[in-house]
mmCIF file of C-alpha atoms in Angstrom:
data_model
loop_
_atom_site.group_PDB
_atom_site.id
_atom_site.type_symbol
_atom_site.label_atom_id
_atom_site.label_comp_id
_atom_site.label_asym_id
_atom_site.label_seq_id
_atom_site.Cartn_x
_atom_site.Cartn_y
_atom_site.Cartn_z
ATOM 1 C CA MET A 1026 0.000 0.000 0.000
ATOM 2 C CA THR A 1027 1.253 3.479 -0.830
ATOM 3 C CA SER A 1028 1.929 6.042 1.873
ATOM 4 C CA LEU A 1029 -1.218 7.924 2.874
ATOM 5 C CA THR A 1030 -1.519 11.650 3.387
ATOM 6 C CA ILE A 1031 -3.983 12.153 6.233
ATOM 7 C CA PRO A 1032 -4.996 15.645 7.377
ATOM 8 C CA PRO A 1033 -6.114 15.965 11.013
ATOM 9 C CA VAL A 1034 -9.813 15.782 11.814
ATOM 10 C CA SER A 1035 -11.629 19.009 12.705
ATOM 11 C CA ALA A 1036 -13.471 19.049 16.004
ATOM 12 C CA THR A 1037 -16.553 20.499 14.309
ATOM 13 C CA HIS A 1038 -17.991 17.061 13.594
ATOM 14 C CA SER A 1039 -18.735 13.884 15.513
ATOM 15 C CA VAL A 1040 -15.147 12.683 15.663
ATOM 16 C CA SER A 1041 -15.641 8.985 14.914
ATOM 17 C CA ALA A 1042 -18.117 9.799 12.125
ATOM 18 C CA GLU A 1043 -15.609 12.193 10.573
ATOM 19 C CA VAL A 1044 -12.835 9.597 10.751
ATOM 20 C CA ALA A 1045 -15.120 7.084 9.041
ATOM 21 C CA ARG A 1046 -16.009 9.647 6.394
ATOM 22 C CA ARG A 1047 -12.350 10.432 5.700
ATOM 23 C CA ILE A 1048 -11.555 6.742 5.233
ATOM 24 C CA ARG A 1049 -14.554 6.332 2.915
ATOM 25 C CA VAL A 1050 -13.264 9.220 0.809
ATOM 26 C CA MET A 1051 -9.900 7.433 0.543
ATOM 27 C CA LEU A 1052 -11.727 4.315 -0.616
ATOM 28 C CA ALA A 1053 -13.822 6.197 -3.157
ATOM 29 C CA SER A 1054 -10.765 8.009 -4.564
ATOM 30 C CA GLY A 1055 -8.706 4.815 -4.863
ATOM 31 C CA GLU A 1056 -6.127 5.968 -2.334
ATOM 32 C CA LEU A 1057 -7.123 2.821 -0.457
ATOM 33 C CA ALA A 1058 -7.956 -0.188 -2.624
ATOM 34 C CA PRO A 1059 -9.516 -3.596 -1.895
ATOM 35 C CA GLY A 1060 -7.029 -5.754 -0.023
ATOM 36 C CA ASP A 1061 -4.962 -2.837 1.276
ATOM 37 C CA ARG A 1062 -3.966 -2.976 4.923
ATOM 38 C CA LEU A 1063 -4.912 0.094 6.933
ATOM 39 C CA PRO A 1064 -2.285 1.755 9.119
ATOM 40 C CA ALA A 1065 -2.291 0.588 12.719
ATOM 41 C CA GLU A 1066 -4.952 2.009 14.998
ATOM 42 C CA ARG A 1067 -2.393 4.096 16.883
ATOM 43 C CA ARG A 1068 -0.963 5.463 13.622
ATOM 44 C CA LEU A 1069 -4.431 6.458 12.396
ATOM 45 C CA ALA A 1070 -5.247 8.108 15.719
ATOM 46 C CA GLU A 1071 -2.042 10.153 15.569
ATOM 47 C CA ALA A 1072 -2.545 11.088 11.916
ATOM 48 C CA PHE A 1073 -6.153 12.192 12.394
ATOM 49 C CA GLY A 1074 -5.383 13.846 15.720
ATOM 50 C CA VAL A 1075 -8.072 11.886 17.543
ATOM 51 C CA SER A 1076 -8.308 9.236 20.238
ATOM 52 C CA ARG A 1077 -7.863 5.540 19.527
ATOM 53 C CA ASN A 1078 -11.434 5.027 20.722
ATOM 54 C CA SER A 1079 -12.666 7.307 17.927
ATOM 55 C CA VAL A 1080 -10.665 5.341 15.357
ATOM 56 C CA ARG A 1081 -11.958 2.059 16.802
ATOM 57 C CA GLU A 1082 -15.575 3.259 16.522
ATOM 58 C CA ALA A 1083 -15.010 4.440 12.944
ATOM 59 C CA ILE A 1084 -13.571 1.058 12.001
ATOM 60 C CA ARG A 1085 -16.568 -0.655 13.590
ATOM 61 C CA VAL A 1086 -18.944 1.442 11.474
ATOM 62 C CA LEU A 1087 -17.004 0.720 8.283
ATOM 63 C CA THR A 1088 -16.914 -2.970 9.113
ATOM 64 C CA ASN A 1089 -20.692 -3.011 9.505
ATOM 65 C CA GLN A 1090 -20.958 -1.330 6.103
ATOM 66 C CA GLY A 1091 -18.914 -4.118 4.543
ATOM 67 C CA LEU A 1092 -16.034 -1.858 3.559
ATOM 68 C CA ILE A 1093 -13.476 -2.980 6.134
ATOM 69 C CA VAL A 1094 -12.561 -6.372 7.555
ATOM 70 C CA SER A 1095 -10.490 -7.118 10.651
ATOM 71 C CA LYS A 1096 -8.258 -10.175 10.687
ATOM 72 C CA VAL A 1097 -7.223 -11.397 14.114
ATOM 73 C CA GLY A 1098 -3.485 -11.190 14.577
ATOM 74 C CA SER A 1099 -3.001 -9.538 11.186
ATOM 75 C CA GLY A 1100 -4.681 -6.145 11.147
ATOM 76 C CA THR A 1101 -7.480 -4.244 9.451
ATOM 77 C CA TYR A 1102 -7.943 -4.375 5.683
ATOM 78 C CA VAL A 1103 -10.097 -2.877 2.980
ATOM 79 C CA ALA A 1104 -12.640 -5.555 2.088
ATOM 80 C CA ASP A 1105 -11.138 -7.728 -0.643
ATOM 81 C CA VAL A 1106 -14.264 -8.344 -2.687
ATOM 82 C CA GLN A 1107 -15.105 -8.387 -6.371
ATOM 83 C CA GLY A 1108 -15.058 -5.034 -8.136
ATOM 84 C CA GLU A 1109 -18.829 -4.818 -8.633
ATOM 85 C CA GLU A 1110 -19.505 -5.673 -5.001
ATOM 86 C CA PHE A 1111 -17.035 -3.088 -3.771
ATOM 87 C CA ALA A 1112 -18.478 -0.465 -6.116
ATOM 88 C CA ALA A 1113 -21.961 -1.243 -4.840
ATOM 89 C CA ALA A 1114 -20.804 -0.891 -1.236
ATOM 90 C CA LEU A 1115 -19.275 2.496 -2.047
ATOM 91 C CA ALA A 1116 -22.155 3.796 -4.158
ATOM 92 C CA GLY A 1117 -24.163 4.976 -1.191
ATOM 93 C CA VAL A 1118 -21.059 6.501 0.383
ATOM 94 C CA VAL A 1119 -20.291 8.534 -2.746
ATOM 95 C CA ALA A 1120 -23.898 9.721 -2.907
ATOM 96 C CA LEU A 1121 -23.773 10.837 0.724
ATOM 97 C CA GLU A 1122 -20.482 12.654 0.157
ATOM 98 C CA ARG A 1123 -21.945 14.433 -2.855
ATOM 99 C CA LYS A 1124 -25.015 15.448 -0.831
ATOM 100 C CA ARG A 1125 -22.702 16.746 1.901
ATOM 101 C CA LEU A 1126 -20.804 18.914 -0.572
ATOM 102 C CA SER A 1127 -24.097 20.247 -1.920
ATOM 103 C CA ASP A 1128 -25.150 21.110 1.637
ATOM 104 C CA ILE A 1129 -21.875 22.965 2.134
ATOM 105 C CA PHE A 1130 -22.633 25.090 -0.906
ATOM 106 C CA GLN A 1131 -26.006 26.015 0.546
ATOM 107 C CA VAL A 1132 -24.185 27.332 3.618
ATOM 108 C CA ARG A 1133 -21.735 29.261 1.456
ATOM 109 C CA LEU A 1134 -24.552 30.815 -0.585
ATOM 110 C CA PHE A 1135 -26.262 31.893 2.625
ATOM 111 C CA LEU A 1136 -23.170 33.378 4.258
ATOM 112 C CA GLU A 1137 -20.543 34.538 1.794
ATOM 113 C CA PRO A 1138 -22.547 37.026 -0.329
ATOM 114 C CA GLN A 1139 -23.426 38.834 2.907
ATOM 115 C CA ILE A 1140 -19.775 38.787 3.921
ATOM 116 C CA ALA A 1141 -18.845 40.415 0.605
ATOM 117 C CA ALA A 1142 -21.521 43.092 1.088
ATOM 118 C CA LEU A 1143 -20.312 43.905 4.592
ATOM 119 C CA ALA A 1144 -16.712 43.977 3.398
ATOM 120 C CA ALA A 1145 -17.663 46.535 0.740
ATOM 121 C CA GLN A 1146 -19.222 48.747 3.385
ATOM 122 C CA ASN A 1147 -16.333 48.534 5.833
ATOM 123 C CA ARG A 1148 -13.237 48.181 3.642
ATOM 124 C CA THR A 1149 -10.120 50.263 4.106
ATOM 125 C CA GLU A 1150 -7.444 51.072 1.545
ATOM 126 C CA GLU A 1151 -4.996 48.880 3.444
ATOM 127 C CA GLU A 1152 -7.391 45.926 3.349
ATOM 128 C CA LEU A 1153 -8.031 46.409 -0.358
ATOM 129 C CA ALA A 1154 -4.286 46.396 -0.966
ATOM 130 C CA GLU A 1155 -4.010 43.123 0.971
ATOM 131 C CA LEU A 1156 -6.713 41.586 -1.216
ATOM 132 C CA GLU A 1157 -4.892 42.754 -4.334
ATOM 133 C CA THR A 1158 -1.751 41.043 -3.041
ATOM 134 C CA LEU A 1159 -3.652 37.826 -2.313
ATOM 135 C CA LEU A 1160 -5.214 37.858 -5.761
ATOM 136 C CA GLU A 1161 -1.834 38.305 -7.414
ATOM 137 C CA SER A 1162 -0.469 35.458 -5.277
ATOM 138 C CA GLN A 1163 -3.327 33.277 -6.505
ATOM 139 C CA ARG A 1164 -2.477 34.084 -10.131
ATOM 140 C CA GLN A 1165 1.181 33.279 -9.556
ATOM 141 C CA ALA A 1166 0.438 30.033 -7.700
ATOM 142 C CA ILE A 1167 -1.804 28.805 -10.513
ATOM 143 C CA ALA A 1168 0.812 29.695 -13.132
ATOM 144 C CA ALA A 1169 3.641 28.050 -11.167
ATOM 145 C CA THR A 1170 2.017 24.947 -9.708
ATOM 146 C CA GLY A 1171 -1.515 24.723 -11.074
ATOM 147 C CA ASP A 1172 -2.844 24.993 -7.521
ATOM 148 C CA GLY A 1173 -4.161 28.235 -6.063
ATOM 149 C CA HIS A 1174 -6.355 26.669 -3.387
ATOM 150 C CA ALA A 1175 -4.485 28.129 -0.391
ATOM 151 C CA GLU A 1176 -4.552 31.599 -1.922
ATOM 152 C CA ASP A 1177 -8.241 31.264 -2.766
ATOM 153 C CA GLN A 1178 -8.997 30.297 0.832
ATOM 154 C CA ALA A 1179 -6.912 33.208 2.137
ATOM 155 C CA PHE A 1180 -8.838 35.639 -0.086
ATOM 156 C CA HIS A 1181 -12.182 34.504 1.338
ATOM 157 C CA ALA A 1182 -10.834 34.527 4.902
ATOM 158 C CA ARG A 1183 -9.619 38.101 4.447
ATOM 159 C CA LEU A 1184 -13.075 39.135 3.250
ATOM 160 C CA ALA A 1185 -14.588 37.751 6.460
ATOM 161 C CA ALA A 1186 -12.086 39.727 8.516
ATOM 162 C CA MET A 1187 -13.110 42.890 6.632
ATOM 163 C CA THR A 1188 -16.743 42.716 7.742
ATOM 164 C CA ASP A 1189 -15.919 44.473 11.012
ATOM 165 C CA ASN A 1190 -18.288 42.006 12.632
ATOM 166 C CA ALA A 1191 -16.719 39.726 15.219
ATOM 167 C CA VAL A 1192 -19.617 37.265 15.131
ATOM 168 C CA VAL A 1193 -19.474 36.888 11.348
ATOM 169 C CA GLU A 1194 -15.703 36.539 11.413
ATOM 170 C CA ARG A 1195 -15.858 33.898 14.137
ATOM 171 C CA LEU A 1196 -18.597 31.992 12.299
ATOM 172 C CA ALA A 1197 -16.562 32.037 9.094
ATOM 173 C CA ALA A 1198 -13.479 30.803 10.967
ATOM 174 C CA THR A 1199 -15.455 28.046 12.682
ATOM 175 C CA ILE A 1200 -16.701 26.578 9.420
ATOM 176 C CA SER A 1201 -13.497 27.297 7.504
ATOM 177 C CA ASP A 1202 -12.392 23.649 7.392
ATOM 178 C CA ILE A 1203 -15.765 22.519 6.055
ATOM 179 C CA VAL A 1204 -16.005 25.318 3.513
ATOM 180 C CA GLY A 1205 -12.439 24.627 2.457
ATOM 181 C CA GLU A 1206 -13.502 21.207 1.182
ATOM 182 C CA SER A 1207 -15.931 22.741 -1.287
ATOM 183 C CA ARG A 1208 -13.331 25.254 -2.410
ATOM 184 C CA ALA A 1209 -10.834 22.465 -3.063
ATOM 185 C CA GLU A 1210 -13.457 20.548 -5.058
ATOM 186 C CA GLY A 1211 -14.226 23.701 -7.015
ATOM 187 C CA LEU A 1212 -10.598 24.260 -8.069
ATOM 188 C CA GLN A 1213 -9.757 20.945 -9.712
ATOM 189 C CA SER A 1214 -9.100 22.247 -13.238
ATOM 190 C CA ARG A 1215 -7.430 25.207 -14.920
ATOM 191 C CA GLU A 1216 -10.857 26.299 -16.166
ATOM 192 C CA ARG A 1217 -12.176 26.507 -12.622
ATOM 193 C CA GLN A 1218 -9.012 28.185 -11.367
ATOM 194 C CA SER A 1219 -9.217 30.860 -14.071
ATOM 195 C CA ALA A 1220 -12.898 31.374 -13.296
ATOM 196 C CA SER A 1221 -12.030 31.809 -9.614
ATOM 197 C CA VAL A 1222 -9.460 34.504 -10.377
ATOM 198 C CA LEU A 1223 -11.902 36.346 -12.654
ATOM 199 C CA ALA A 1224 -14.637 36.175 -10.003
ATOM 200 C CA HIS A 1225 -12.262 37.517 -7.363
ATOM 201 C CA GLU A 1226 -11.417 40.390 -9.703
ATOM 202 C CA HIS A 1227 -15.127 41.236 -9.992
ATOM 203 C CA ILE A 1228 -15.577 41.060 -6.220
ATOM 204 C CA LEU A 1229 -12.544 43.245 -5.630
ATOM 205 C CA LYS A 1230 -13.749 45.818 -8.165
ATOM 206 C CA ALA A 1231 -17.053 46.102 -6.279
ATOM 207 C CA LEU A 1232 -15.147 46.483 -3.016
ATOM 208 C CA HIS A 1233 -12.996 49.263 -4.429
ATOM 209 C CA GLU A 1234 -16.197 51.055 -5.458
ATOM 210 C CA GLY A 1235 -17.784 50.476 -2.049
ATOM 211 C CA ASP A 1236 -20.769 48.911 -3.820
ATOM 212 C CA ALA A 1237 -22.235 46.399 -1.354
ATOM 213 C CA GLU A 1238 -24.964 45.257 -3.746
ATOM 214 C CA ALA A 1239 -22.474 44.592 -6.550
ATOM 215 C CA ALA A 1240 -20.118 42.789 -4.161
ATOM 216 C CA GLU A 1241 -22.938 40.566 -2.932
ATOM 217 C CA LYS A 1242 -23.963 39.748 -6.506
ATOM 218 C CA ALA A 1243 -20.387 39.080 -7.616
ATOM 219 C CA MET A 1244 -19.892 36.635 -4.753
ATOM 220 C CA ARG A 1245 -23.228 34.922 -5.395
ATOM 221 C CA ASP A 1246 -22.423 34.597 -9.099
ATOM 222 C CA HIS A 1247 -19.013 33.169 -8.162
ATOM 223 C CA LEU A 1248 -20.517 30.490 -5.935
ATOM 224 C CA GLU A 1249 -23.336 29.655 -8.342
ATOM 225 C CA SER A 1250 -20.787 29.204 -11.117
ATOM 226 C CA ILE A 1251 -18.755 26.751 -9.047
ATOM 227 C CA ARG A 1252 -21.869 24.876 -7.988
ATOM 228 C CA GLY A 1253 -22.951 24.639 -11.619
ATOM 229 C CA MET A 1254 -19.616 23.048 -12.533
ATOM 230 C CA LEU A 1255 -19.805 20.536 -9.704
ATOM 231 C CA PHE A 1256 -23.527 19.786 -9.852
ATOM 232 C CA PRO A 1257 -24.660 20.374 -13.472
ATOM 233 C CA GLU A 1258 -27.769 18.288 -12.880
ATOM 234 C CA GLU A 1259 -29.146 20.575 -10.148
#
């Protein structure tokens, strides 16, 4: 089995459920394949930043779903079943993950256009200059590595800080990890990355003009565009 890259689990979810979800994502993406041995329980707990009890409960759930099998004296493995059976076992998982991402977008559409409007009302020249710098960093990152996700996330985080509303800023920070997943999904191609830069330019233009209505619309259009790419059937 190849080495796994495992980001720590956020405390915003039921911990064992989030661990189980992360492992299911690895299965769906092919990072873990049928027959692969999972890292030891202690290793998973350390990697996810959770207790061994949380890992143990997650494994129990996945075992009940037929995705994981435990072999006494050997370890825990991805169920080594026929391709069609494994695909069937994962089908519901993929559907749930897709529904979760759609739910995240509903939260973003509720919150982020209002953040943009507030930022337009409360912006300072220094803050606008910081956004310009972040946008240029995003352009450069995409050109150099094809990945501007971190810069995209920083741009949105800076907007939240510009609202001059401690509650809004704290709410945005609290859900940042969750929202970050939808941003990462929305930046998987050069087309989407270019669209993100263009949308940020439109948002920034509205901010420079102090036009809250235009900023709100630019952000809503940005999010609707990403959602349309990810969920064309909706």
